[in-house]
Short mmCIF file of C-alpha atoms in Angstrom, two decimals:
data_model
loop_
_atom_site.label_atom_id
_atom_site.label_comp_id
_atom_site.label_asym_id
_atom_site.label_seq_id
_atom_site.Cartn_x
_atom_site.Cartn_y
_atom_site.Cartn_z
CA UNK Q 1 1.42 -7.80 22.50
CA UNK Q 2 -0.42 -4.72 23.89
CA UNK Q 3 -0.70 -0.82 23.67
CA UNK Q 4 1.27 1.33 25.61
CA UNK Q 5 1.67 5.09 25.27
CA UNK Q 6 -0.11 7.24 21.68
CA UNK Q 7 -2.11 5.23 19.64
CA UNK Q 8 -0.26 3.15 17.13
CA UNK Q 9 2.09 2.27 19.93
CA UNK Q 10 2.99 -1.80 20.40
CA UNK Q 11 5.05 -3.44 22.83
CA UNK Q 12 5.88 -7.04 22.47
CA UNK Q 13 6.87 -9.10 25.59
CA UNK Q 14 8.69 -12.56 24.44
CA UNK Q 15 7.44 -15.00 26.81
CA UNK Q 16 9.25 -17.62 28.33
CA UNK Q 17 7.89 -20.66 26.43
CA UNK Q 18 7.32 -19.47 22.53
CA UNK Q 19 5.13 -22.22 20.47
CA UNK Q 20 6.46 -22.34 17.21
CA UNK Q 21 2.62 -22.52 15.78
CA UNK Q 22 0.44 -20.17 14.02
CA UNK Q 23 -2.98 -21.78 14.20
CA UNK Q 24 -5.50 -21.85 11.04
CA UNK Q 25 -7.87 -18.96 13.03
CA UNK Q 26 -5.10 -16.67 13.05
CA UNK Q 27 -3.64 -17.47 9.66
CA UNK Q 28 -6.39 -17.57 7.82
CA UNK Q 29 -7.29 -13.85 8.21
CA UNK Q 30 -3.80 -12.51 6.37
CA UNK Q 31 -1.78 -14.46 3.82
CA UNK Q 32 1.22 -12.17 5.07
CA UNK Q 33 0.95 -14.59 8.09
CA UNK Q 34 2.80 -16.92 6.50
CA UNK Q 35 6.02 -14.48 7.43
CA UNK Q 36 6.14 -16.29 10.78
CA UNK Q 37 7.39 -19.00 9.34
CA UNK Q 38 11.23 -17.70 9.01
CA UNK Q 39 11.34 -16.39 12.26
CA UNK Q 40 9.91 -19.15 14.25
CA UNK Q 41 12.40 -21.85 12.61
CA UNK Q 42 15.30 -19.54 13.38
CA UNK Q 43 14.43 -19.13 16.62
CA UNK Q 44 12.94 -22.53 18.20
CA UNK Q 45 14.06 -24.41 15.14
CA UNK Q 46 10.92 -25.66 14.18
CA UNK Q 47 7.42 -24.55 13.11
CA UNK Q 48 3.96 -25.41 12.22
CA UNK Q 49 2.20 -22.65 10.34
CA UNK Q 50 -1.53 -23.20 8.49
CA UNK Q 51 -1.55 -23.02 4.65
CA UNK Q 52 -2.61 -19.03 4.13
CA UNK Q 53 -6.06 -17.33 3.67
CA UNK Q 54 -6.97 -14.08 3.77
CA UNK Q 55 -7.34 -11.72 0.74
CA UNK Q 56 -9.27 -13.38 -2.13
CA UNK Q 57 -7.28 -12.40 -5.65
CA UNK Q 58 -6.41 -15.31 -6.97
CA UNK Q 59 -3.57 -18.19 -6.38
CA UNK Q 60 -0.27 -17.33 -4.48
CA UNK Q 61 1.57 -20.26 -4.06
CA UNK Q 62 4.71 -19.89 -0.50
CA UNK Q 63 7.18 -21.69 -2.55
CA UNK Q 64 9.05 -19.15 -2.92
CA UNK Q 65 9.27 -18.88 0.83
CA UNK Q 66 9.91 -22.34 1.16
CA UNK Q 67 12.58 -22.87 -1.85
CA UNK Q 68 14.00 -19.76 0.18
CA UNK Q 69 14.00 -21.16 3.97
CA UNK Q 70 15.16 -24.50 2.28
CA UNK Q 71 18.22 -22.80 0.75
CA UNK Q 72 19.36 -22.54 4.19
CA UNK Q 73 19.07 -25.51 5.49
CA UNK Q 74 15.18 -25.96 6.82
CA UNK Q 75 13.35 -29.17 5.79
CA UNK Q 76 9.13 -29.08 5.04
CA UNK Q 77 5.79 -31.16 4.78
CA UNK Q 78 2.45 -30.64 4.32
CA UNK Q 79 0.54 -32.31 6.58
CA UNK Q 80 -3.70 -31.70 7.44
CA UNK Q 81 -3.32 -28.41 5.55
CA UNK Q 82 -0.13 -27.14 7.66
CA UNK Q 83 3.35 -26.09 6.59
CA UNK Q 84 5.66 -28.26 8.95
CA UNK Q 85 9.25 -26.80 9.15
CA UNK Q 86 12.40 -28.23 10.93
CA UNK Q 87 16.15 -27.37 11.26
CA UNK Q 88 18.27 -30.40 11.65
CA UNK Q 89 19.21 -30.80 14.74
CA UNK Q 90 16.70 -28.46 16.08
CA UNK Q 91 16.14 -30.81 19.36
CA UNK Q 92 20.06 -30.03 19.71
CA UNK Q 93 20.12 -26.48 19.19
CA UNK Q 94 21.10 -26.89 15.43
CA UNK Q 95 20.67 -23.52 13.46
CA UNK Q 96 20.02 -22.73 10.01
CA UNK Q 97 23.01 -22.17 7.76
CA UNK Q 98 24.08 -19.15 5.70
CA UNK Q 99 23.51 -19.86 2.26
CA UNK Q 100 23.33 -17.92 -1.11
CA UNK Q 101 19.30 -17.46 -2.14
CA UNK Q 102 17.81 -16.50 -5.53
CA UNK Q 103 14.48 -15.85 -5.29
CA UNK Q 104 12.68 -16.36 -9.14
CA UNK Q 105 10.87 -13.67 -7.96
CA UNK Q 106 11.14 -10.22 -6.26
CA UNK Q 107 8.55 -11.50 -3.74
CA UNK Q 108 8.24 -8.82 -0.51
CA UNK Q 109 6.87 -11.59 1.81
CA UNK Q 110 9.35 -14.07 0.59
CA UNK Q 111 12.14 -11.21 1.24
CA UNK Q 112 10.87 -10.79 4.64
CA UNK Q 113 10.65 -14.52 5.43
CA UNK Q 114 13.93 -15.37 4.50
CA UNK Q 115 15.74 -12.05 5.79
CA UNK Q 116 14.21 -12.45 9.05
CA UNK Q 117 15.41 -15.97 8.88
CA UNK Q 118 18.95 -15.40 8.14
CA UNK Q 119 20.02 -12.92 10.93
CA UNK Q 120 19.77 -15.94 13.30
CA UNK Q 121 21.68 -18.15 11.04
CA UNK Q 122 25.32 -19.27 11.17
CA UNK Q 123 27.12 -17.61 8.04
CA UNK Q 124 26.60 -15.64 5.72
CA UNK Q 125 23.80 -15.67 3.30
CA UNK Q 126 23.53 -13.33 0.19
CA UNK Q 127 19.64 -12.65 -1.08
CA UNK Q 128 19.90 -12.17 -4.81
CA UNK Q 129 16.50 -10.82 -6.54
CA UNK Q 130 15.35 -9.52 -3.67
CA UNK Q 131 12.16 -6.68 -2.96
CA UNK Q 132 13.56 -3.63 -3.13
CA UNK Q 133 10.03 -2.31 -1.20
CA UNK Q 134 10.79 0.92 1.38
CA UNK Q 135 9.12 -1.91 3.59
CA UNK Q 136 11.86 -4.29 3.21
CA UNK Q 137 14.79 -1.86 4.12
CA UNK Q 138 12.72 -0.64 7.05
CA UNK Q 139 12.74 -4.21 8.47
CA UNK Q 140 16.40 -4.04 7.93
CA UNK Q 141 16.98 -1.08 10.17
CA UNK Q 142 14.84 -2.84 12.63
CA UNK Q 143 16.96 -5.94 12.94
CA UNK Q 144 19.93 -3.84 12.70
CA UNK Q 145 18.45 -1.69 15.86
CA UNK Q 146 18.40 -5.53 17.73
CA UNK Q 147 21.66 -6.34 16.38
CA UNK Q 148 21.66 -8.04 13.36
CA UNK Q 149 23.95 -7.20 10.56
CA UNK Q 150 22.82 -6.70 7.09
CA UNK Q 151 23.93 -4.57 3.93
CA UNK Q 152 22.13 -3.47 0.78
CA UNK Q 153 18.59 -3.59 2.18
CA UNK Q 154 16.06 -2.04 -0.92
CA UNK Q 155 18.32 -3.36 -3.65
CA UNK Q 156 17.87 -6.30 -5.25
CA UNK Q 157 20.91 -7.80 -2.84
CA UNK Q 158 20.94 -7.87 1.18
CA UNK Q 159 23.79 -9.54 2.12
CA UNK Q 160 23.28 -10.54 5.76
CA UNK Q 161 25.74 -11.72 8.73
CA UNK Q 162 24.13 -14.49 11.02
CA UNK Q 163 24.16 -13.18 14.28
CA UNK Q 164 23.58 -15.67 18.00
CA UNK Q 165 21.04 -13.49 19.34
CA UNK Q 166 18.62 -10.31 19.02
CA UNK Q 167 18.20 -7.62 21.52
CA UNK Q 168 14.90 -5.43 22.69
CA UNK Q 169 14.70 -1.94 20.17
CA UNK Q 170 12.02 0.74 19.64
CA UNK Q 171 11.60 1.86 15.96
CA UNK Q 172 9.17 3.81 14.33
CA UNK Q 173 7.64 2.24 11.21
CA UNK Q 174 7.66 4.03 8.15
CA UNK Q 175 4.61 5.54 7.09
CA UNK Q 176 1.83 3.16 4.53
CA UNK Q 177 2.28 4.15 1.51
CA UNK Q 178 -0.86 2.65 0.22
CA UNK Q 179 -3.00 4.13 2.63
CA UNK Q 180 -1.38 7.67 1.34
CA UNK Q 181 -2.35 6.70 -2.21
CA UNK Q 182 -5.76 5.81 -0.78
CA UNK Q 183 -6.16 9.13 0.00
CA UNK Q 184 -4.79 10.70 -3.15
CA UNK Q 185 -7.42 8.48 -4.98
CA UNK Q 186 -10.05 10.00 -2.90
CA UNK Q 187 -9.01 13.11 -3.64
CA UNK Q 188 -8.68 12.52 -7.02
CA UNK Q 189 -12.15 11.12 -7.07
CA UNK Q 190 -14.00 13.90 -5.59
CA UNK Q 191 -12.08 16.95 -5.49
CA UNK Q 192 -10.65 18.76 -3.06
CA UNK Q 193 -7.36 19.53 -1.28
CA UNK Q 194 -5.90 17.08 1.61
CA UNK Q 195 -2.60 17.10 2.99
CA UNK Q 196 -1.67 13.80 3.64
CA UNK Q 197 0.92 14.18 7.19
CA UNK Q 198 4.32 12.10 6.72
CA UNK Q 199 3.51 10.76 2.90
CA UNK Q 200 6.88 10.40 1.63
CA UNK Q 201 7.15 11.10 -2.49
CA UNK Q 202 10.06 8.89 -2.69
CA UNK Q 203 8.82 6.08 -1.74
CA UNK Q 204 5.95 6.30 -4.86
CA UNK Q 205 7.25 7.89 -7.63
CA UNK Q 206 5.92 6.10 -10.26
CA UNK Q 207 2.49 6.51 -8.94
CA UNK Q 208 2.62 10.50 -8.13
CA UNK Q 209 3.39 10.30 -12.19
CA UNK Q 210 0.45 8.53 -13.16
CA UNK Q 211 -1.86 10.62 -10.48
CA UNK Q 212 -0.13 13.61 -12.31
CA UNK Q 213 -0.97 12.30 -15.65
CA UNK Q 214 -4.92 11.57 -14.75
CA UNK Q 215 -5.31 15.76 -13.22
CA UNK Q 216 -4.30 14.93 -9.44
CA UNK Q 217 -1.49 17.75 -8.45
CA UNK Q 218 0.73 16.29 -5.99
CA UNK Q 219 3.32 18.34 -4.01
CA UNK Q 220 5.52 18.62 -1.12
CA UNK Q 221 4.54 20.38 2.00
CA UNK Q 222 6.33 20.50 5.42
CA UNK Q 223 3.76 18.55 6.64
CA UNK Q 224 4.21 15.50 3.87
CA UNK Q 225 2.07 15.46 0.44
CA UNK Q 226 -0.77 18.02 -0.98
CA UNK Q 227 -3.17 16.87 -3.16
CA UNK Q 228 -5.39 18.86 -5.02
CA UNK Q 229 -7.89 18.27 -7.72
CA UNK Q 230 -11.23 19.52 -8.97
CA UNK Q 231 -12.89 15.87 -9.68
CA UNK Q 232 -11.96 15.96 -13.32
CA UNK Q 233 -9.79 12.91 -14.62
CA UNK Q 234 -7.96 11.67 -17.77
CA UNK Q 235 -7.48 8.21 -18.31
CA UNK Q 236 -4.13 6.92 -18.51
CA UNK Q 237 -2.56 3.23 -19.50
CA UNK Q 238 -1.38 1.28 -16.16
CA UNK Q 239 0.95 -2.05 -15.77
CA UNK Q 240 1.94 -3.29 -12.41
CA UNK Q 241 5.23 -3.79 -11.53
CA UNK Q 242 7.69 -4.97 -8.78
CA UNK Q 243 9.03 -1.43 -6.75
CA UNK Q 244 9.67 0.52 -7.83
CA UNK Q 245 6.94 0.31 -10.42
CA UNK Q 246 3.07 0.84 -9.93
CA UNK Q 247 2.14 -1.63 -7.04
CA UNK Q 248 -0.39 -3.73 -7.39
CA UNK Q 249 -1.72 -2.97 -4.13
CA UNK Q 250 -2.49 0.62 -5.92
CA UNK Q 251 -4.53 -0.87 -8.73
CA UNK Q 252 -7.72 -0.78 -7.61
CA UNK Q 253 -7.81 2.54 -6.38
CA UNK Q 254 -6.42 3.85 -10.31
CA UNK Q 255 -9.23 1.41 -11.77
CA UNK Q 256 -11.98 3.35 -9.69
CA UNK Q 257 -10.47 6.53 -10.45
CA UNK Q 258 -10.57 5.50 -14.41
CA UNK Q 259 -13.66 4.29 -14.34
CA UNK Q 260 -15.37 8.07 -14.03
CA UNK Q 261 -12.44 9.20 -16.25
CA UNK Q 262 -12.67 10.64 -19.58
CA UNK Q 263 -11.33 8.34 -22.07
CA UNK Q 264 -10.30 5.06 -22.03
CA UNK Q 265 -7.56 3.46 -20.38
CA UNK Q 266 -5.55 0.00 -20.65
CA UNK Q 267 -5.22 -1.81 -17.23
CA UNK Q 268 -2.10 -4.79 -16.90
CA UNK Q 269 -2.02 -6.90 -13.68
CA UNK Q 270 1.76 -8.66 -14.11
CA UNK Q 271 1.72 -9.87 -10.58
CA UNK Q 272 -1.56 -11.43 -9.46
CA UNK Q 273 -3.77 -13.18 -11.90
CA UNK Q 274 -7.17 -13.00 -10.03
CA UNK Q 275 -6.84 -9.41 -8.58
CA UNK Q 276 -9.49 -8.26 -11.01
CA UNK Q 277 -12.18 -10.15 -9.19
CA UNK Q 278 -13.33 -6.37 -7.65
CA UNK Q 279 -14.41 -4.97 -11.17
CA UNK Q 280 -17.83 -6.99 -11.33
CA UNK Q 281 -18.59 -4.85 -8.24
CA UNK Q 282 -17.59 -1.51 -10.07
CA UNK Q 283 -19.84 -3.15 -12.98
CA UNK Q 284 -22.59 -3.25 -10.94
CA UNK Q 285 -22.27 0.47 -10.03
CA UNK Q 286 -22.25 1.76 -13.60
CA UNK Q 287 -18.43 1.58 -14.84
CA UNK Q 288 -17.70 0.25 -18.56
CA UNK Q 289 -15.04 -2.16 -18.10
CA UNK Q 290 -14.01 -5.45 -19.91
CA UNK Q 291 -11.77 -7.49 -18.51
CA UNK Q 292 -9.95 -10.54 -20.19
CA UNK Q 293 -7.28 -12.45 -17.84
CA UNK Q 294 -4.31 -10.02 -17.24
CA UNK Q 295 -5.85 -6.93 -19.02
CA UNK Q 296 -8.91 -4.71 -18.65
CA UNK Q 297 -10.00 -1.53 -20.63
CA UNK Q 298 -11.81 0.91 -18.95
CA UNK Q 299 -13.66 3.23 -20.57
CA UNK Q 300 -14.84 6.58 -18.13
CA UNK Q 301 -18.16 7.15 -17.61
CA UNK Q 302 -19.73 10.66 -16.48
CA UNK Q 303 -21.62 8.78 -13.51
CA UNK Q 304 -21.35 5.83 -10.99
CA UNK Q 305 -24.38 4.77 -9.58
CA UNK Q 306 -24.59 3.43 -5.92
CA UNK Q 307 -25.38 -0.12 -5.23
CA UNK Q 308 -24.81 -2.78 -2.80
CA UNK Q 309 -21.27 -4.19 -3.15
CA UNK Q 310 -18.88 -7.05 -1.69
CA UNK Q 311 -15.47 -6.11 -0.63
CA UNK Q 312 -13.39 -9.18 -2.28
CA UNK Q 313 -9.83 -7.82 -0.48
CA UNK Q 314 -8.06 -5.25 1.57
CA UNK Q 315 -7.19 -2.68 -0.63
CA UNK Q 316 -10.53 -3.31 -3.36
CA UNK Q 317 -12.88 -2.80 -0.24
CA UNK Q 318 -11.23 0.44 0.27
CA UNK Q 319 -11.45 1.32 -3.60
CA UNK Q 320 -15.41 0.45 -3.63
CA UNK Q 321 -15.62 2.82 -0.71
CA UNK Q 322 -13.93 5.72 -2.80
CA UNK Q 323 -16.01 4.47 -5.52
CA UNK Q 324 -18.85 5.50 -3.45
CA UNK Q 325 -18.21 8.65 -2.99
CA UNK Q 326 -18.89 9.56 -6.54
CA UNK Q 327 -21.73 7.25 -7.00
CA UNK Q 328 -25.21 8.75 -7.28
CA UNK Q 329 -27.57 7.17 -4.09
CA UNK Q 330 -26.25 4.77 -1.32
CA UNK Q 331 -23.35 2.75 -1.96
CA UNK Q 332 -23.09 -0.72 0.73
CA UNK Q 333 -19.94 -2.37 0.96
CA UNK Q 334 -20.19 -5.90 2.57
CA UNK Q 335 -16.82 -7.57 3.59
CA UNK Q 336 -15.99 -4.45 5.43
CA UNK Q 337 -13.87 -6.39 7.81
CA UNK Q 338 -11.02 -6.68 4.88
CA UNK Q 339 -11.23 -2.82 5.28
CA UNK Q 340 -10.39 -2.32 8.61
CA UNK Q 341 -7.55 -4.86 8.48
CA UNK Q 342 -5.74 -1.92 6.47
CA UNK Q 343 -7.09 1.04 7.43
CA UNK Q 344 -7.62 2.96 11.06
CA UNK Q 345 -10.75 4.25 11.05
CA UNK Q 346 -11.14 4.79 7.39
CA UNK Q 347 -15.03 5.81 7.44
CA UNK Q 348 -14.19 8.40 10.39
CA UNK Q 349 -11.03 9.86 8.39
CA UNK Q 350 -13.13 10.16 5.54
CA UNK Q 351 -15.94 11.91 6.94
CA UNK Q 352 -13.73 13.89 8.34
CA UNK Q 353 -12.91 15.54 4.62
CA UNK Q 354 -16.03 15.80 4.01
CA UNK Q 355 -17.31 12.86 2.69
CA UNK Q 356 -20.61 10.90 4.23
CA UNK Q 357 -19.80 7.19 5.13
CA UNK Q 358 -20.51 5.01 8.20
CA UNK Q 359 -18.85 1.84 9.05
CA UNK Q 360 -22.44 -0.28 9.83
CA UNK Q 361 -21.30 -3.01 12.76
CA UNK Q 362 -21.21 -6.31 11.40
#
């Protein structure tokens, strides 16, 4: 993999000889690494990918992608804290078989794992359940660009058409949604106006409500979105949801933003058990909030109050930076590295609004 032409560009170069391994250094970094794992046993037919680390919120168990992968024909251990996955045959060329798959749960990854899986596979196979995520239909035109052939991509059922081999594409990703509603939070937070280039409304409806509901005005430009507000919020009542409800990804963000909010509002996590593990951080800034397993009530305060924090994720680093910007003093987040996983440049693109923040080396 390397960089060729603007920034942002990739181009990947298959080599001869592919491993079918993702080592423990690598893996442990991102959970999503555990997406490999489709692709690699429909392409060499076996693979050996380490157990996932990465983001700390709580237990997320890959059965889902394994009950998925197994559906079509893919056989697993556990061995010295690796996933080991065959394809019968695989020494022969055997492939993986077309198969009907119900996933229990709309899981994105798991969609992604087991679409990615199935465009190399003999058959037919029908994903029922699946993530309806603008990310997961983006994939699809991706694989359709190399040649694969799949229907219904961001409903709930992609019917796909194995296919004997992929071909070279360029595609342009669609743009991060979260990173847009990063911004909006920031905005929200501290005032101001910020056009956000390429934000696409569509793909975050439910959210743009509740940022309209809490005094953040969101609208279209020809640029992407504008948001504007003057730093006052209203609490509002929040329960993630599969797409196209709130995403969990966008909670901590809204928590921050409620937190300096006037009035009190009702957080639900549905989807992640442990992804309230930021708000002792927030608690040790000033916010009011009690949490009790998959609920918390926060109650706005007039005033944050800057401390040193640790960054227990991706996206709750990012929201104790943004909680920072409304805290009185200095506000240090530690962990910072979960940060720039997400984000390009976050402390530059936010000081270049205005704000004062310095990503510290280390």
């Amino acid at each position: 993999v390397g960089e060729v032409g603007a920034p942002g560009d990739l181009v990947i170069d298959v080599p001869a000889t592919l491993i079918p391994e993702a080592p423990y250094e690598l893996v442990e970094k991102m959970r999503a690494s555990v997406v490999v794992l489709g692709p690699l046993l429909a392409r060499t037919g076996r693979a050996r990918v380490s157990l996932p680390g990465g983001d700390d919120f709580g237990n997320r168990p890959i059965d889902i992608h394994l009950q998925g992968l197994t559906s079509l024909g893919a056989s697993f251990e556990t061995v010295h804290g690796y996933v080991e996955g065959v394809v019968p045959d695989a020494g022969a060329g055997g492939r993986l078989v077309g198969n009907r798959v119900v996933f229990e749960y709309p899981s994105h990854t798991a969609t992604d794992n087991v679409l990615m899986a199935a465009v190399l596979a003999k058959g037919t196979t029908v994903l029922e359940n699946a993530a309806r995520e603008p990310e997961v239909a983006d994939m699809a035109d991706f694989l359709t660009a190399m040649g694969a052939r799949i229907t219904g991509a961001g409903t709930s059922r992609i019917e796909v058409e194995g296919v004997d081999e992929l071909q070279p594409t360029t595609h342009r990703v669609i743009p991060d949604r979260v990173v847009a509603a990063t911004f909006f939070a920031a905005v929200g937070l501290a005032g101001g106006d910020v056009v956000v280039v390429d934000a696409r409304a569509n793909h975050m409806d439910m959210l743009l409500r509740k940022l309209g509901e809490m005094g953040v005005h969101i609208s279209q430009t020809t640029e992407g979105l504008r948001a504007e507000s003057d730093g006052r919020l209203h609490s509002v009542d929040i329960s993630t949801l599969p797409y196209p409800g709130v995403a969990t990804d966008y909670k901590p963000f809204l928590v921050t933003m409620l937190s300096v909010a006037d009035g009190v509002g009702i957080v639900t996590e549905n989807l992640f058990s442990g992804r309230f593990r930021y708000v002792d951080e927030l608690r040790r800034m000033g916010a009011d909030i009690r949490n009790e397993g998959h609920h918390a009530v926060v109650r706005g305060v007039a005033r944050l109050s800057g401390a040193p924090v640790r960054a227990p994720d991706l996206r709750a680093g990012a929201a104790l930076v943004l909680a920072g910007l409304v805290a009185e003093g200095e506000t240090i987040v530690t962990g910072a590295v979960h940060v720039d996983r997400g984000y390009g440049d976050f402390a530059g693109k936010l000081t270049a609004l205005g704000a004062d923040v310095t990503r510290v080396a280390g």
